[in-house]
JSON list of C-alpha atoms in Angstrom, two decimals:
[
{"chain": "A", "resi": 1007, "resn": "ALA", "atom": "CA", "xyz": [16.81, 71.21, 52.11]},
{"chain": "A", "resi": 1008, "resn": "GLN", "atom": "CA", "xyz": [20.41, 72.01, 52.83]},
{"chain": "A", "resi": 1009, "resn": "THR", "atom": "CA", "xyz": [23.04, 71.18, 50.22]},
{"chain": "A", "resi": 1010, "resn": "VAL", "atom": "CA", "xyz": [26.82, 71.08, 50.32]},
{"chain": "A", "resi": 1011, "resn": "THR", "atom": "CA", "xyz": [28.91, 71.51, 47.20]},
{"chain": "A", "resi": 1012, "resn": "GLN", "atom": "CA", "xyz": [32.56, 70.63, 46.75]},
{"chain": "A", "resi": 1013, "resn": "SER", "atom": "CA", "xyz": [33.49, 71.79, 43.28]},
{"chain": "A", "resi": 1014, "resn": "GLN", "atom": "CA", "xyz": [36.94, 70.21, 43.17]},
{"chain": "A", "resi": 1015, "resn": "PRO", "atom": "CA", "xyz": [36.78, 66.46, 42.57]},
{"chain": "A", "resi": 1016, "resn": "GLU", "atom": "CA", "xyz": [40.55, 66.19, 42.89]},
{"chain": "A", "resi": 1017, "resn": "MET", "atom": "CA", "xyz": [43.45, 68.35, 44.01]},
{"chain": "A", "resi": 1018, "resn": "SER", "atom": "CA", "xyz": [47.22, 67.86, 44.11]},
{"chain": "A", "resi": 1019, "resn": "VAL", "atom": "CA", "xyz": [49.84, 69.50, 46.29]},
{"chain": "A", "resi": 1020, "resn": "GLN", "atom": "CA", "xyz": [53.56, 69.20, 46.65]},
{"chain": "A", "resi": 1021, "resn": "GLU", "atom": "CA", "xyz": [54.83, 68.00, 49.99]},
{"chain": "A", "resi": 1022, "resn": "ALA", "atom": "CA", "xyz": [55.46, 70.94, 52.38]},
{"chain": "A", "resi": 1023, "resn": "GLU", "atom": "CA", "xyz": [53.29, 73.26, 50.28]},
{"chain": "A", "resi": 1024, "resn": "THR", "atom": "CA", "xyz": [49.86, 74.72, 51.10]},
{"chain": "A", "resi": 1025, "resn": "VAL", "atom": "CA", "xyz": [46.58, 73.69, 49.53]},
{"chain": "A", "resi": 1026, "resn": "THR", "atom": "CA", "xyz": [43.02, 74.99, 49.88]},
{"chain": "A", "resi": 1027, "resn": "LEU", "atom": "CA", "xyz": [39.93, 72.85, 49.42]},
{"chain": "A", "resi": 1028, "resn": "SER", "atom": "CA", "xyz": [36.68, 74.63, 48.59]},
{"chain": "A", "resi": 1029, "resn": "CYS", "atom": "CA", "xyz": [33.20, 74.10, 49.97]},
{"chain": "A", "resi": 1030, "resn": "THR", "atom": "CA", "xyz": [29.97, 76.04, 49.61]},
{"chain": "A", "resi": 1031, "resn": "TYR", "atom": "CA", "xyz": [26.63, 75.32, 51.20]},
{"chain": "A", "resi": 1032, "resn": "ASP", "atom": "CA", "xyz": [23.06, 76.43, 50.93]},
{"chain": "A", "resi": 1033, "resn": "THR", "atom": "CA", "xyz": [20.83, 76.95, 53.95]},
{"chain": "A", "resi": 1034, "resn": "SER", "atom": "CA", "xyz": [18.18, 79.23, 55.36]},
{"chain": "A", "resi": 1035, "resn": "GLU", "atom": "CA", "xyz": [19.07, 78.34, 58.94]},
{"chain": "A", "resi": 1036, "resn": "SER", "atom": "CA", "xyz": [21.03, 80.67, 61.17]},
{"chain": "A", "resi": 1037, "resn": "ASP", "atom": "CA", "xyz": [22.27, 78.13, 63.72]},
{"chain": "A", "resi": 1038, "resn": "TYR", "atom": "CA", "xyz": [24.51, 75.50, 62.21]},
{"chain": "A", "resi": 1039, "resn": "TYR", "atom": "CA", "xyz": [27.94, 73.91, 62.36]},
{"chain": "A", "resi": 1040, "resn": "LEU", "atom": "CA", "xyz": [30.32, 73.04, 59.56]},
{"chain": "A", "resi": 1041, "resn": "PHE", "atom": "CA", "xyz": [32.86, 70.23, 59.53]},
{"chain": "A", "resi": 1042, "resn": "TRP", "atom": "CA", "xyz": [35.70, 68.85, 57.50]},
{"chain": "A", "resi": 1043, "resn": "TYR", "atom": "CA", "xyz": [36.23, 65.09, 57.69]},
{"chain": "A", "resi": 1044, "resn": "LYS", "atom": "CA", "xyz": [39.16, 63.17, 56.25]},
{"chain": "A", "resi": 1045, "resn": "GLN", "atom": "CA", "xyz": [38.75, 59.68, 54.79]},
{"chain": "A", "resi": 1046, "resn": "PRO", "atom": "CA", "xyz": [42.07, 57.91, 54.11]},
{"chain": "A", "resi": 1047, "resn": "PRO", "atom": "CA", "xyz": [42.23, 54.66, 52.11]},
{"chain": "A", "resi": 1048, "resn": "SER", "atom": "CA", "xyz": [41.29, 52.76, 55.28]},
{"chain": "A", "resi": 1049, "resn": "ARG", "atom": "CA", "xyz": [37.85, 54.42, 54.87]},
{"chain": "A", "resi": 1050, "resn": "GLN", "atom": "CA", "xyz": [37.79, 55.59, 58.49]},
{"chain": "A", "resi": 1051, "resn": "MET", "atom": "CA", "xyz": [36.04, 58.98, 58.78]},
{"chain": "A", "resi": 1052, "resn": "ILE", "atom": "CA", "xyz": [38.26, 61.27, 60.84]},
{"chain": "A", "resi": 1053, "resn": "LEU", "atom": "CA", "xyz": [37.22, 64.69, 62.08]},
{"chain": "A", "resi": 1054, "resn": "VAL", "atom": "CA", "xyz": [39.65, 67.37, 60.93]},
{"chain": "A", "resi": 1055, "resn": "ILE", "atom": "CA", "xyz": [38.06, 70.59, 62.11]},
{"chain": "A", "resi": 1056, "resn": "ARG", "atom": "CA", "xyz": [34.73, 72.16, 62.94]},
{"chain": "A", "resi": 1057, "resn": "GLN", "atom": "CA", "xyz": [33.31, 75.68, 62.85]},
{"chain": "A", "resi": 1058, "resn": "GLU", "atom": "CA", "xyz": [30.29, 77.05, 64.69]},
{"chain": "A", "resi": 1059, "resn": "ALA", "atom": "CA", "xyz": [28.37, 79.51, 62.53]},
{"chain": "A", "resi": 1060, "resn": "TYR", "atom": "CA", "xyz": [27.93, 81.98, 65.38]},
{"chain": "A", "resi": 1061, "resn": "LYS", "atom": "CA", "xyz": [31.69, 82.32, 65.78]},
{"chain": "A", "resi": 1062, "resn": "GLN", "atom": "CA", "xyz": [33.36, 84.95, 63.64]},
{"chain": "A", "resi": 1063, "resn": "GLN", "atom": "CA", "xyz": [36.85, 83.65, 64.29]},
{"chain": "A", "resi": 1064, "resn": "ASN", "atom": "CA", "xyz": [38.03, 80.99, 61.89]},
{"chain": "A", "resi": 1065, "resn": "ALA", "atom": "CA", "xyz": [38.82, 77.63, 63.46]},
{"chain": "A", "resi": 1066, "resn": "THR", "atom": "CA", "xyz": [42.36, 76.28, 63.42]},
{"chain": "A", "resi": 1067, "resn": "GLU", "atom": "CA", "xyz": [43.82, 72.90, 64.36]},
{"chain": "A", "resi": 1068, "resn": "ASN", "atom": "CA", "xyz": [47.59, 72.78, 63.98]},
{"chain": "A", "resi": 1069, "resn": "ARG", "atom": "CA", "xyz": [48.28, 72.75, 60.21]},
{"chain": "A", "resi": 1070, "resn": "PHE", "atom": "CA", "xyz": [44.58, 72.90, 59.34]},
{"chain": "A", "resi": 1071, "resn": "SER", "atom": "CA", "xyz": [42.57, 76.08, 59.23]},
{"chain": "A", "resi": 1072, "resn": "VAL", "atom": "CA", "xyz": [39.33, 77.24, 57.67]},
{"chain": "A", "resi": 1073, "resn": "ASN", "atom": "CA", "xyz": [38.18, 80.37, 55.91]},
{"chain": "A", "resi": 1074, "resn": "PHE", "atom": "CA", "xyz": [34.55, 80.75, 56.92]},
{"chain": "A", "resi": 1075, "resn": "GLN", "atom": "CA", "xyz": [32.63, 83.35, 54.93]},
{"chain": "A", "resi": 1076, "resn": "LYS", "atom": "CA", "xyz": [29.11, 83.24, 56.34]},
{"chain": "A", "resi": 1077, "resn": "ALA", "atom": "CA", "xyz": [27.53, 85.74, 53.99]},
{"chain": "A", "resi": 1078, "resn": "ALA", "atom": "CA", "xyz": [28.96, 83.95, 50.98]},
{"chain": "A", "resi": 1079, "resn": "LYS", "atom": "CA", "xyz": [28.13, 80.55, 52.50]},
{"chain": "A", "resi": 1080, "resn": "SER", "atom": "CA", "xyz": [31.67, 79.42, 51.89]},
{"chain": "A", "resi": 1081, "resn": "PHE", "atom": "CA", "xyz": [33.81, 77.16, 54.09]},
{"chain": "A", "resi": 1082, "resn": "SER", "atom": "CA", "xyz": [37.25, 76.33, 52.69]},
{"chain": "A", "resi": 1083, "resn": "LEU", "atom": "CA", "xyz": [39.94, 74.20, 54.31]},
{"chain": "A", "resi": 1084, "resn": "LYS", "atom": "CA", "xyz": [43.58, 75.22, 54.18]},
{"chain": "A", "resi": 1085, "resn": "ILE", "atom": "CA", "xyz": [46.26, 72.63, 54.81]},
{"chain": "A", "resi": 1086, "resn": "SER", "atom": "CA", "xyz": [49.70, 74.09, 55.47]},
{"chain": "A", "resi": 1087, "resn": "ASP", "atom": "CA", "xyz": [53.01, 72.23, 55.23]},
{"chain": "A", "resi": 1088, "resn": "SER", "atom": "CA", "xyz": [51.29, 69.31, 53.48]},
{"chain": "A", "resi": 1089, "resn": "GLN", "atom": "CA", "xyz": [52.48, 65.85, 54.44]},
{"chain": "A", "resi": 1090, "resn": "LEU", "atom": "CA", "xyz": [52.20, 62.50, 52.68]},
{"chain": "A", "resi": 1091, "resn": "GLY", "atom": "CA", "xyz": [49.80, 61.40, 55.40]},
{"chain": "A", "resi": 1092, "resn": "ASP", "atom": "CA", "xyz": [47.38, 64.14, 54.39]},
{"chain": "A", "resi": 1093, "resn": "ALA", "atom": "CA", "xyz": [46.55, 62.27, 51.18]},
{"chain": "A", "resi": 1094, "resn": "ALA", "atom": "CA", "xyz": [42.90, 61.27, 51.48]},
{"chain": "A", "resi": 1095, "resn": "MET", "atom": "CA", "xyz": [39.36, 62.12, 50.48]},
{"chain": "A", "resi": 1096, "resn": "TYR", "atom": "CA", "xyz": [38.12, 65.22, 52.29]},
{"chain": "A", "resi": 1097, "resn": "PHE", "atom": "CA", "xyz": [34.44, 65.79, 52.97]},
{"chain": "A", "resi": 1098, "resn": "CYS", "atom": "CA", "xyz": [32.79, 69.05, 53.89]},
{"chain": "A", "resi": 1099, "resn": "ALA", "atom": "CA", "xyz": [29.68, 68.57, 56.01]},
{"chain": "A", "resi": 1100, "resn": "TYR", "atom": "CA", "xyz": [26.82, 70.72, 57.33]},
{"chain": "A", "resi": 1101, "resn": "MET", "atom": "CA", "xyz": [24.89, 70.20, 60.55]},
{"chain": "A", "resi": 1102, "resn": "GLY", "atom": "CA", "xyz": [21.74, 72.19, 61.11]},
{"chain": "A", "resi": 1103, "resn": "GLY", "atom": "CA", "xyz": [18.61, 71.40, 63.06]},
{"chain": "A", "resi": 1104, "resn": "GLY", "atom": "CA", "xyz": [18.20, 67.79, 64.12]},
{"chain": "A", "resi": 1105, "resn": "ASN", "atom": "CA", "xyz": [21.94, 67.16, 64.44]},
{"chain": "A", "resi": 1106, "resn": "LYS", "atom": "CA", "xyz": [22.02, 65.49, 61.02]},
{"chain": "A", "resi": 1107, "resn": "LEU", "atom": "CA", "xyz": [25.10, 65.75, 58.84]},
{"chain": "A", "resi": 1108, "resn": "VAL", "atom": "CA", "xyz": [24.78, 66.58, 55.15]},
{"chain": "A", "resi": 1109, "resn": "PHE", "atom": "CA", "xyz": [27.95, 65.79, 53.22]},
{"chain": "A", "resi": 1110, "resn": "GLY", "atom": "CA", "xyz": [29.47, 67.14, 50.05]},
{"chain": "A", "resi": 1111, "resn": "ALA", "atom": "CA", "xyz": [30.68, 64.81, 47.32]},
{"chain": "A", "resi": 1112, "resn": "GLY", "atom": "CA", "xyz": [34.27, 64.95, 48.54]},
{"chain": "A", "resi": 1113, "resn": "THR", "atom": "CA", "xyz": [37.64, 66.08, 47.18]},
{"chain": "A", "resi": 1114, "resn": "ILE", "atom": "CA", "xyz": [40.50, 63.66, 46.63]},
{"chain": "A", "resi": 1115, "resn": "LEU", "atom": "CA", "xyz": [43.76, 65.19, 47.79]},
{"chain": "A", "resi": 1116, "resn": "ARG", "atom": "CA", "xyz": [47.00, 63.80, 46.38]},
{"chain": "A", "resi": 1117, "resn": "VAL", "atom": "CA", "xyz": [50.31, 64.75, 47.95]},
{"chain": "A", "resi": 1118, "resn": "LYS", "atom": "CA", "xyz": [53.42, 64.55, 45.78]},
{"chain": "A", "resi": 1119, "resn": "SER", "atom": "CA", "xyz": [56.85, 63.89, 47.26]},
{"chain": "B", "resi": 657, "resn": "ASP", "atom": "CA", "xyz": [38.14, 55.11, 74.84]},
{"chain": "B", "resi": 658, "resn": "ALA", "atom": "CA", "xyz": [37.49, 52.36, 72.28]},
{"chain": "B", "resi": 659, "resn": "GLY", "atom": "CA", "xyz": [35.60, 54.58, 69.87]},
{"chain": "B", "resi": 660, "resn": "VAL", "atom": "CA", "xyz": [32.62, 53.44, 67.83]},
{"chain": "B", "resi": 661, "resn": "ILE", "atom": "CA", "xyz": [32.81, 49.71, 67.14]},
{"chain": "B", "resi": 662, "resn": "GLN", "atom": "CA", "xyz": [31.25, 48.10, 64.10]},
{"chain": "B", "resi": 663, "resn": "SER", "atom": "CA", "xyz": [31.00, 44.48, 63.09]},
{"chain": "B", "resi": 664, "resn": "PRO", "atom": "CA", "xyz": [31.58, 42.79, 60.82]},
{"chain": "B", "resi": 665, "resn": "ARG", "atom": "CA", "xyz": [34.19, 44.87, 59.00]},
{"chain": "B", "resi": 666, "resn": "HIS", "atom": "CA", "xyz": [33.52, 43.04, 55.75]},
{"chain": "B", "resi": 667, "resn": "GLU", "atom": "CA", "xyz": [30.52, 41.06, 54.64]},
{"chain": "B", "resi": 668, "resn": "VAL", "atom": "CA", "xyz": [30.00, 39.16, 51.42]},
{"chain": "B", "resi": 669, "resn": "THR", "atom": "CA", "xyz": [26.61, 37.62, 50.86]},
{"chain": "B", "resi": 670, "resn": "GLU", "atom": "CA", "xyz": [24.36, 36.42, 48.11]},
{"chain": "B", "resi": 671, "resn": "MET", "atom": "CA", "xyz": [21.30, 38.20, 46.84]},
{"chain": "B", "resi": 672, "resn": "GLY", "atom": "CA", "xyz": [18.25, 37.34, 48.90]},
{"chain": "B", "resi": 673, "resn": "GLN", "atom": "CA", "xyz": [20.11, 36.65, 52.12]},
{"chain": "B", "resi": 674, "resn": "GLU", "atom": "CA", "xyz": [19.56, 38.55, 55.35]},
{"chain": "B", "resi": 675, "resn": "VAL", "atom": "CA", "xyz": [22.37, 40.84, 56.46]},
{"chain": "B", "resi": 676, "resn": "THR", "atom": "CA", "xyz": [22.79, 42.26, 59.96]},
{"chain": "B", "resi": 677, "resn": "LEU", "atom": "CA", "xyz": [25.26, 45.02, 60.71]},
{"chain": "B", "resi": 678, "resn": "ARG", "atom": "CA", "xyz": [26.14, 45.86, 64.30]},
{"chain": "B", "resi": 679, "resn": "CYS", "atom": "CA", "xyz": [27.27, 48.98, 66.10]},
{"chain": "B", "resi": 680, "resn": "LYS", "atom": "CA", "xyz": [28.42, 49.84, 69.60]},
{"chain": "B", "resi": 681, "resn": "PRO", "atom": "CA", "xyz": [28.50, 53.61, 70.17]},
{"chain": "B", "resi": 682, "resn": "ILE", "atom": "CA", "xyz": [30.94, 55.46, 72.36]},
{"chain": "B", "resi": 683, "resn": "SER", "atom": "CA", "xyz": [29.93, 55.08, 75.99]},
{"chain": "B", "resi": 684, "resn": "GLY", "atom": "CA", "xyz": [27.84, 58.01, 77.18]},
{"chain": "B", "resi": 685, "resn": "HIS", "atom": "CA", "xyz": [26.79, 59.14, 73.72]},
{"chain": "B", "resi": 686, "resn": "ASP", "atom": "CA", "xyz": [23.04, 59.33, 73.33]},
{"chain": "B", "resi": 687, "resn": "TYR", "atom": "CA", "xyz": [22.80, 59.91, 69.58]},
{"chain": "B", "resi": 688, "resn": "LEU", "atom": "CA", "xyz": [23.48, 57.13, 67.09]},
{"chain": "B", "resi": 689, "resn": "PHE", "atom": "CA", "xyz": [23.51, 57.51, 63.30]},
{"chain": "B", "resi": 690, "resn": "TRP", "atom": "CA", "xyz": [23.64, 55.05, 60.42]},
{"chain": "B", "resi": 691, "resn": "TYR", "atom": "CA", "xyz": [25.12, 56.27, 57.11]},
{"chain": "B", "resi": 692, "resn": "ARG", "atom": "CA", "xyz": [25.67, 54.58, 53.78]},
{"chain": "B", "resi": 693, "resn": "GLN", "atom": "CA", "xyz": [28.46, 55.46, 51.34]},
{"chain": "B", "resi": 694, "resn": "THR", "atom": "CA", "xyz": [28.31, 54.61, 47.66]},
{"chain": "B", "resi": 695, "resn": "MET", "atom": "CA", "xyz": [30.08, 55.96, 44.61]},
{"chain": "B", "resi": 696, "resn": "MET", "atom": "CA", "xyz": [26.80, 57.07, 43.06]},
{"chain": "B", "resi": 697, "resn": "ARG", "atom": "CA", "xyz": [25.16, 58.74, 46.06]},
{"chain": "B", "resi": 698, "resn": "GLY", "atom": "CA", "xyz": [28.08, 59.59, 48.33]},
{"chain": "B", "resi": 699, "resn": "LEU", "atom": "CA", "xyz": [27.47, 59.65, 52.08]},
{"chain": "B", "resi": 700, "resn": "GLU", "atom": "CA", "xyz": [23.83, 59.65, 53.05]},
{"chain": "B", "resi": 701, "resn": "LEU", "atom": "CA", "xyz": [22.08, 59.40, 56.40]},
{"chain": "B", "resi": 702, "resn": "LEU", "atom": "CA", "xyz": [19.78, 56.41, 56.72]},
{"chain": "B", "resi": 703, "resn": "ILE", "atom": "CA", "xyz": [18.40, 56.76, 60.24]},
{"chain": "B", "resi": 704, "resn": "TYR", "atom": "CA", "xyz": [19.30, 58.16, 63.61]},
{"chain": "B", "resi": 705, "resn": "PHE", "atom": "CA", "xyz": [18.36, 57.48, 67.22]},
{"chain": "B", "resi": 706, "resn": "ASN", "atom": "CA", "xyz": [18.27, 59.60, 70.33]},
{"chain": "B", "resi": 707, "resn": "ASN", "atom": "CA", "xyz": [18.19, 57.80, 73.66]},
{"chain": "B", "resi": 708, "resn": "ASN", "atom": "CA", "xyz": [17.47, 54.54, 71.80]},
{"chain": "B", "resi": 709, "resn": "VAL", "atom": "CA", "xyz": [14.40, 55.99, 70.06]},
{"chain": "B", "resi": 710, "resn": "PRO", "atom": "CA", "xyz": [14.37, 56.36, 66.25]},
{"chain": "B", "resi": 711, "resn": "ILE", "atom": "CA", "xyz": [14.00, 60.04, 65.44]},
{"chain": "B", "resi": 712, "resn": "ASP", "atom": "CA", "xyz": [14.29, 60.24, 61.67]},
{"chain": "B", "resi": 713, "resn": "ASP", "atom": "CA", "xyz": [14.23, 57.26, 59.32]},
{"chain": "B", "resi": 714, "resn": "SER", "atom": "CA", "xyz": [13.44, 59.23, 56.18]},
{"chain": "B", "resi": 715, "resn": "GLY", "atom": "CA", "xyz": [16.72, 58.11, 54.63]},
{"chain": "B", "resi": 716, "resn": "MET", "atom": "CA", "xyz": [15.97, 54.41, 54.85]},
{"chain": "B", "resi": 717, "resn": "PRO", "atom": "CA", "xyz": [15.70, 53.40, 51.21]},
{"chain": "B", "resi": 718, "resn": "GLU", "atom": "CA", "xyz": [12.86, 50.90, 51.46]},
{"chain": "B", "resi": 719, "resn": "ASP", "atom": "CA", "xyz": [11.12, 48.39, 53.65]},
{"chain": "B", "resi": 720, "resn": "ARG", "atom": "CA", "xyz": [13.89, 45.87, 53.22]},
{"chain": "B", "resi": 721, "resn": "PHE", "atom": "CA", "xyz": [15.94, 48.02, 55.60]},
{"chain": "B", "resi": 722, "resn": "SER", "atom": "CA", "xyz": [15.27, 48.13, 59.33]},
{"chain": "B", "resi": 723, "resn": "ALA", "atom": "CA", "xyz": [17.21, 49.41, 62.31]},
{"chain": "B", "resi": 724, "resn": "LYS", "atom": "CA", "xyz": [16.89, 48.88, 66.04]},
{"chain": "B", "resi": 725, "resn": "MET", "atom": "CA", "xyz": [18.54, 50.13, 69.16]},
{"chain": "B", "resi": 726, "resn": "PRO", "atom": "CA", "xyz": [17.50, 47.86, 72.04]},
{"chain": "B", "resi": 727, "resn": "ASN", "atom": "CA", "xyz": [19.79, 49.60, 74.53]},
{"chain": "B", "resi": 728, "resn": "ALA", "atom": "CA", "xyz": [22.25, 52.47, 74.82]},
{"chain": "B", "resi": 729, "resn": "SER", "atom": "CA", "xyz": [25.24, 50.37, 73.81]},
{"chain": "B", "resi": 730, "resn": "PHE", "atom": "CA", "xyz": [24.00, 48.44, 70.79]},
{"chain": "B", "resi": 731, "resn": "SER", "atom": "CA", "xyz": [22.30, 49.00, 67.47]},
{"chain": "B", "resi": 732, "resn": "THR", "atom": "CA", "xyz": [21.63, 46.87, 64.41]},
{"chain": "B", "resi": 733, "resn": "LEU", "atom": "CA", "xyz": [20.91, 47.62, 60.79]},
{"chain": "B", "resi": 734, "resn": "LYS", "atom": "CA", "xyz": [19.24, 44.77, 58.97]},
{"chain": "B", "resi": 735, "resn": "ILE", "atom": "CA", "xyz": [18.69, 44.23, 55.27]},
{"chain": "B", "resi": 736, "resn": "GLN", "atom": "CA", "xyz": [16.22, 41.51, 54.30]},
{"chain": "B", "resi": 737, "resn": "PRO", "atom": "CA", "xyz": [16.30, 40.42, 51.55]},
{"chain": "B", "resi": 738, "resn": "SER", "atom": "CA", "xyz": [19.59, 41.88, 50.33]},
{"chain": "B", "resi": 739, "resn": "GLU", "atom": "CA", "xyz": [20.12, 42.99, 46.73]},
{"chain": "B", "resi": 740, "resn": "PRO", "atom": "CA", "xyz": [23.29, 43.78, 44.74]},
{"chain": "B", "resi": 741, "resn": "ARG", "atom": "CA", "xyz": [22.45, 47.50, 44.80]},
{"chain": "B", "resi": 742, "resn": "ASP", "atom": "CA", "xyz": [22.80, 47.42, 48.59]},
{"chain": "B", "resi": 743, "resn": "SER", "atom": "CA", "xyz": [26.55, 46.94, 48.18]},
{"chain": "B", "resi": 744, "resn": "ALA", "atom": "CA", "xyz": [28.16, 49.87, 49.98]},
{"chain": "B", "resi": 745, "resn": "VAL", "atom": "CA", "xyz": [30.11, 50.90, 53.05]},
{"chain": "B", "resi": 746, "resn": "TYR", "atom": "CA", "xyz": [27.83, 51.35, 56.04]},
{"chain": "B", "resi": 747, "resn": "PHE", "atom": "CA", "xyz": [28.99, 53.65, 58.81]},
{"chain": "B", "resi": 748, "resn": "CYS", "atom": "CA", "xyz": [27.75, 54.03, 62.33]},
{"chain": "B", "resi": 749, "resn": "ALA", "atom": "CA", "xyz": [28.43, 57.28, 64.19]},
{"chain": "B", "resi": 750, "resn": "SER", "atom": "CA", "xyz": [27.62, 58.54, 67.67]},
{"chain": "B", "resi": 751, "resn": "SER", "atom": "CA", "xyz": [27.61, 61.83, 69.52]},
{"chain": "B", "resi": 752, "resn": "PHE", "atom": "CA", "xyz": [26.57, 63.53, 72.71]},
{"chain": "B", "resi": 753, "resn": "GLY", "atom": "CA", "xyz": [23.26, 65.33, 72.53]},
{"chain": "B", "resi": 754, "resn": "LEU", "atom": "CA", "xyz": [22.63, 68.18, 74.90]},
{"chain": "B", "resi": 755, "resn": "ALA", "atom": "CA", "xyz": [19.39, 69.97, 74.15]},
{"chain": "B", "resi": 756, "resn": "GLY", "atom": "CA", "xyz": [19.94, 72.76, 71.68]},
{"chain": "B", "resi": 757, "resn": "VAL", "atom": "CA", "xyz": [23.63, 71.96, 71.27]},
{"chain": "B", "resi": 758, "resn": "LYS", "atom": "CA", "xyz": [25.15, 70.47, 68.17]},
{"chain": "B", "resi": 759, "resn": "GLU", "atom": "CA", "xyz": [27.87, 67.96, 68.79]},
{"chain": "B", "resi": 760, "resn": "THR", "atom": "CA", "xyz": [30.56, 66.35, 66.71]},
{"chain": "B", "resi": 761, "resn": "GLN", "atom": "CA", "xyz": [29.77, 62.91, 65.37]},
{"chain": "B", "resi": 762, "resn": "TYR", "atom": "CA", "xyz": [32.43, 60.23, 65.72]},
{"chain": "B", "resi": 763, "resn": "PHE", "atom": "CA", "xyz": [32.44, 57.48, 63.14]},
{"chain": "B", "resi": 764, "resn": "GLY", "atom": "CA", "xyz": [33.13, 53.79, 63.34]},
{"chain": "B", "resi": 765, "resn": "PRO", "atom": "CA", "xyz": [35.42, 52.06, 60.84]},
{"chain": "B", "resi": 766, "resn": "GLY", "atom": "CA", "xyz": [32.52, 51.04, 58.63]},
{"chain": "B", "resi": 767, "resn": "THR", "atom": "CA", "xyz": [31.24, 47.73, 57.29]},
{"chain": "B", "resi": 768, "resn": "ARG", "atom": "CA", "xyz": [31.97, 47.02, 53.65]},
{"chain": "B", "resi": 769, "resn": "LEU", "atom": "CA", "xyz": [29.04, 45.03, 52.28]},
{"chain": "B", "resi": 770, "resn": "LEU", "atom": "CA", "xyz": [29.12, 43.19, 48.98]},
{"chain": "B", "resi": 771, "resn": "VAL", "atom": "CA", "xyz": [25.96, 41.50, 47.76]},
{"chain": "B", "resi": 772, "resn": "LEU", "atom": "CA", "xyz": [26.53, 39.10, 44.88]}
]
């Protein structure tokens, strides 16, 4: 079974600085997608970014980018120019066969002003 | 687009009572997923449907849980009888589902259930 590991329970960043959240996964599949979701205090799950495993180019969405290392099974999220509104729980998720999402335990991101 | 709609947003009930959670997926989406989020177990998939048919219910914790999708725009998750350990946030999510293509899942706001 696939597993997703987020080794950082909590991270802090100064406003306007850059922070990187780590994620590793374990799978024997070759066709899969990876996602980062953001969960603010409202508990709404918001898609941040996604990466298709067959794509070598790292995905970017404005201030959010990923470092996808397929061989190492690593999928980190970089947030540039951090803003107060970025404070939330961030979940890394894996989607393989069957379109099911497997989530990591999450990383709480605190943004200091 | 209204997004995924869930009701109620909050539910407080007493142990032994029946609880019904409701979900309306995004129009045109043909996959629907039910997740549960707890502190102890994190986010876990309970069951998912494709074209109103249950595909995988291996995450349903026990027979007290049941889910239905009578049509493309409505699904229910029922707990009968409810127990305190069922207290959690229950999310519904939906996505498109082209054959062989993985699609992003969009989540509803969740239902926060408290069983006393």
